[in-house]
Coordinates of C-alpha atoms in Angstrom, one line a residue:
X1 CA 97.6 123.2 100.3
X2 CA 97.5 123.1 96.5
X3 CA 94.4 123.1 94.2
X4 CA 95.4 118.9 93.1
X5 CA 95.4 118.7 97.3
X6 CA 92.1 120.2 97.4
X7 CA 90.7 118.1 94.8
X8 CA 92.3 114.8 95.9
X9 CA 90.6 115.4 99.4
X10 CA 87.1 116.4 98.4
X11 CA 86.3 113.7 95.7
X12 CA 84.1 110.8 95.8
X13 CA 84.4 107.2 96.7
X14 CA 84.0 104.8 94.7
X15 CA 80.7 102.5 94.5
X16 CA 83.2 99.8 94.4
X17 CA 84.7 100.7 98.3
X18 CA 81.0 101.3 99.2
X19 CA 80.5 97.8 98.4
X20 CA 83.5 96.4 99.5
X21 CA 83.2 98.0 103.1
X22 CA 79.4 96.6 102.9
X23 CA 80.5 92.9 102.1
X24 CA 83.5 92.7 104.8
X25 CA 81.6 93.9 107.8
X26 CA 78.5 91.5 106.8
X27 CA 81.0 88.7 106.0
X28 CA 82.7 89.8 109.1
X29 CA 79.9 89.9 111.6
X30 CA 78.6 86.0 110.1
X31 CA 81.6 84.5 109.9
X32 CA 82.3 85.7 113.9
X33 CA 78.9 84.2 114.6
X34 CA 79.5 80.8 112.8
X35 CA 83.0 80.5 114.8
X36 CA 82.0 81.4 118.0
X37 CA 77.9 80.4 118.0
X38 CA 77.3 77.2 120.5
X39 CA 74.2 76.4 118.3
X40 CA 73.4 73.9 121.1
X41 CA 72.9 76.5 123.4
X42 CA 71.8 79.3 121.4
X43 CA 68.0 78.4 123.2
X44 CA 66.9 78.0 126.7
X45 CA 68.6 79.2 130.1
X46 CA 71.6 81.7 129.0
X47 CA 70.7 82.0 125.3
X48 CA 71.2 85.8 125.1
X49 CA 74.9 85.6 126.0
X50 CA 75.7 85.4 122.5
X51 CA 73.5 87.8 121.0
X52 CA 74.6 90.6 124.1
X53 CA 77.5 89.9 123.5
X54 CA 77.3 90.7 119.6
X55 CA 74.8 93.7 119.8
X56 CA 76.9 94.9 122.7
X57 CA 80.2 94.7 120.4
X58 CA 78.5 96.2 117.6
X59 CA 77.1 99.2 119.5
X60 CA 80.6 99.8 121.0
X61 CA 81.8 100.1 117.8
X62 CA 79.2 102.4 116.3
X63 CA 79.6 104.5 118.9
X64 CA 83.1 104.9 117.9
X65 CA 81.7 105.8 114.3
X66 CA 79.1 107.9 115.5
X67 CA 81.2 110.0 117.1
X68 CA 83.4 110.4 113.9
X69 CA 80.4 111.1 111.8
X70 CA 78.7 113.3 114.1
X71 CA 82.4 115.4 113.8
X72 CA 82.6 115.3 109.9
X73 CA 78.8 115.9 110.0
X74 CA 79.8 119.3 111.3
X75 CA 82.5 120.3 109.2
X76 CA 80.2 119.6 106.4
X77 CA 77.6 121.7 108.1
X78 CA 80.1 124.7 108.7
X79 CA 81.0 124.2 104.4
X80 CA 84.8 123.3 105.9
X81 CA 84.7 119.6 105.0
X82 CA 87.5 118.1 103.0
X83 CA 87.6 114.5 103.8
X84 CA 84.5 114.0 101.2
X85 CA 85.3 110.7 100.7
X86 CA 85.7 109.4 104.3
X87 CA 82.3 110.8 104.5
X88 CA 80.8 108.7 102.5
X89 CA 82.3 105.2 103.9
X90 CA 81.7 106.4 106.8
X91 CA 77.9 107.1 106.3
X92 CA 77.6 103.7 104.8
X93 CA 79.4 102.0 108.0
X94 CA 76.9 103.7 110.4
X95 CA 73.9 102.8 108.7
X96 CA 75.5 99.1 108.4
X97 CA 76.2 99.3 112.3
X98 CA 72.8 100.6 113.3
X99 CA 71.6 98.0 110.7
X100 CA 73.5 94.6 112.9
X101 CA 73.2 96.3 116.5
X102 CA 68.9 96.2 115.8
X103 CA 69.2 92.6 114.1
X104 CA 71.3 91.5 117.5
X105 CA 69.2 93.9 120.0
X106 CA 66.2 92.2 118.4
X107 CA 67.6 88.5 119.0
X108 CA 68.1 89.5 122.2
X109 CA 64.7 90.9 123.0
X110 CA 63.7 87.3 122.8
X111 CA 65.5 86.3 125.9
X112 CA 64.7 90.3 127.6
X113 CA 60.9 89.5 127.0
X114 CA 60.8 85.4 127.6
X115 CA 57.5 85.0 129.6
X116 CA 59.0 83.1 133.0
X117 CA 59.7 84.5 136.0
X118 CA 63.0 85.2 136.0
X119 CA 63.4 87.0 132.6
X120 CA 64.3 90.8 132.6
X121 CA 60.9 91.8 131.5
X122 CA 59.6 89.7 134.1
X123 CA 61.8 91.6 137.1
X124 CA 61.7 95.1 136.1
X125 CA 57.5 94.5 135.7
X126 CA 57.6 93.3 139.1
X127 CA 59.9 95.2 140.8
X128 CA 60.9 98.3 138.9
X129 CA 58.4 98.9 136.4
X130 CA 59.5 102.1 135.5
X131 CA 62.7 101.1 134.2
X132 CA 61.0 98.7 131.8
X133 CA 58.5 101.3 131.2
X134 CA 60.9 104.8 130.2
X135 CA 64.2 102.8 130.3
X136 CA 63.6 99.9 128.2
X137 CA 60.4 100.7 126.0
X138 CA 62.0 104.1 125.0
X139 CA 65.8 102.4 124.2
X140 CA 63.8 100.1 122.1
X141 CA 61.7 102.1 120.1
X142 CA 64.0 105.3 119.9
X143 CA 67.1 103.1 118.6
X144 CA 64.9 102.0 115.6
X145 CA 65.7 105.9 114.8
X146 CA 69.2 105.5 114.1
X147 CA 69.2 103.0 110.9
X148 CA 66.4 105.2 108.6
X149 CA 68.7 108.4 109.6
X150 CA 72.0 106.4 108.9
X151 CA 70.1 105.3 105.4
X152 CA 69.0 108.8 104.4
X153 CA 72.1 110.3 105.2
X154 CA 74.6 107.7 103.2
X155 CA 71.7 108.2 100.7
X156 CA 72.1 111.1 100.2
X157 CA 75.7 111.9 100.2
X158 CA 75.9 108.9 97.4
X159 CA 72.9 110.1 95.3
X160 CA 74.1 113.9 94.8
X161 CA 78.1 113.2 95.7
X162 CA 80.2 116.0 95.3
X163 CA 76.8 118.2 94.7
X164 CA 76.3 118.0 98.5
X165 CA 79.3 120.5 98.8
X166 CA 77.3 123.0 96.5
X167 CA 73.9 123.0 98.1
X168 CA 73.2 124.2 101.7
X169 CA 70.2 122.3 101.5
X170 CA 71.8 119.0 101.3
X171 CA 74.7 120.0 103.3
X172 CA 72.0 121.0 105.8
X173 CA 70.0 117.9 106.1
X174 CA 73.3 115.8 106.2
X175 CA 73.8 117.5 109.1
X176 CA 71.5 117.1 110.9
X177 CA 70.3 113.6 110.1
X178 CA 73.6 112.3 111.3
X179 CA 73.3 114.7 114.5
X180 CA 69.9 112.7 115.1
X181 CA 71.2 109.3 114.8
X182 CA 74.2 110.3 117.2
X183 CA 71.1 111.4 119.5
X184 CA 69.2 108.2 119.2
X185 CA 72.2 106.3 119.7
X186 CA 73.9 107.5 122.9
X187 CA 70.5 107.7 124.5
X188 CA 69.7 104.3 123.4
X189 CA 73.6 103.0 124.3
X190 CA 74.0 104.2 127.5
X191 CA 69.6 103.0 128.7
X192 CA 71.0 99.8 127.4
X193 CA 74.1 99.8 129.6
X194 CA 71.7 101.0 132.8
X195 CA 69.2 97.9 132.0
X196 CA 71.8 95.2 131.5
X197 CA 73.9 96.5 135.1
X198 CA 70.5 96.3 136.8
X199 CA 69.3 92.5 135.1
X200 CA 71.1 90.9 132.6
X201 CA 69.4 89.1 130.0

């Protein structure tokens, strides 16, 4: 690989992708909800189907980006990073992600925590409290993690750019920030999978 190679690979993104890739997945997410939303039915007896549907979508696909970043998060640990760039967007989609699966998981706790009888909350008090006490309490709490790591971490890259690569420091808390959110994440995915098999909101 030539020195131009080297170069091309490593540089920055521009602020103007950064806020492209901000604007599409917003517009993206709103303009999904305004087609598909039955606003006549977005209250009462099966409200949460939208919203579970949307945060469930939405944490699919961060997974999927999670798993990339916790990857590049690595090579940029190890100083063998060249895909700079991809970094970067990359950073920014996460924390937007983590940003619309806690505005959807939120909506949805509406429905989870409904006081009747036959709301989630209601059944696993009742009849398994300890899923809704470690399950559910920690999946709900511990996934508020993930967007301030996300933030910090495309922070971070964006404010010091191609200075990242020069400082272990930076390169360092990179890292590891993205290795938390991963954490948060898959422990908060796969407590929200176990909760909806047992009751569906």
């Amino acid at each position: 690989m030539t020195a131009l190679e080297d170069v091309r690979e490593i540089r920055e993104a521009s602020t103007t992708s950064l806020v492209g890739v901000i604007l599409i997945m917003i517009a993206s997410a709103v303009g999904f909800t305004l087609l598909t939303a039955p606003f006549d039915k977005l209250l009462g007896p099966g409200g949460g189907a939208l919203p579970a549907a949307i945060h469930g979508l939405v944490a699919f696909l961060y997974l999927f980006v999670g798993t990339i970043g916790l990857y590049l998060g690595w090579r940029l640990l190890t100083g063998h990073i060249r895909a700079f760039a991809d970094l970067q967007l990359l950073a920014v989609v996460a924390a937007t992600f983590s940003f619309l699966a806690i505005c959807f998981g939120s909506w949805l706790y509406i429905y989870y925590r409904a006081p009747v009888a036959d709301s989630p909350r209601s059944y696993f008090v009742k009849n398994m409290p300890e899923v809704h006490k470690i399950f559910f309490e920690f999946k709900e709490f511990g996934a508020l993690f993930t967007l301030p790591l996300a933030v910090c971490a495309a922070f971070i890259l964006w404010r010091y750019g191609v200075q990242t690569l020069e400082r272990p420091w930076l390169r360092y808390s990179v890292a590891v920030l993205m290795g938390l959110a991963f954490f948060y994440l898959v422990v908060a995915f796969g407590l929200g999978a176990a909760v909806t098999k047992l009751r569906p909101a």
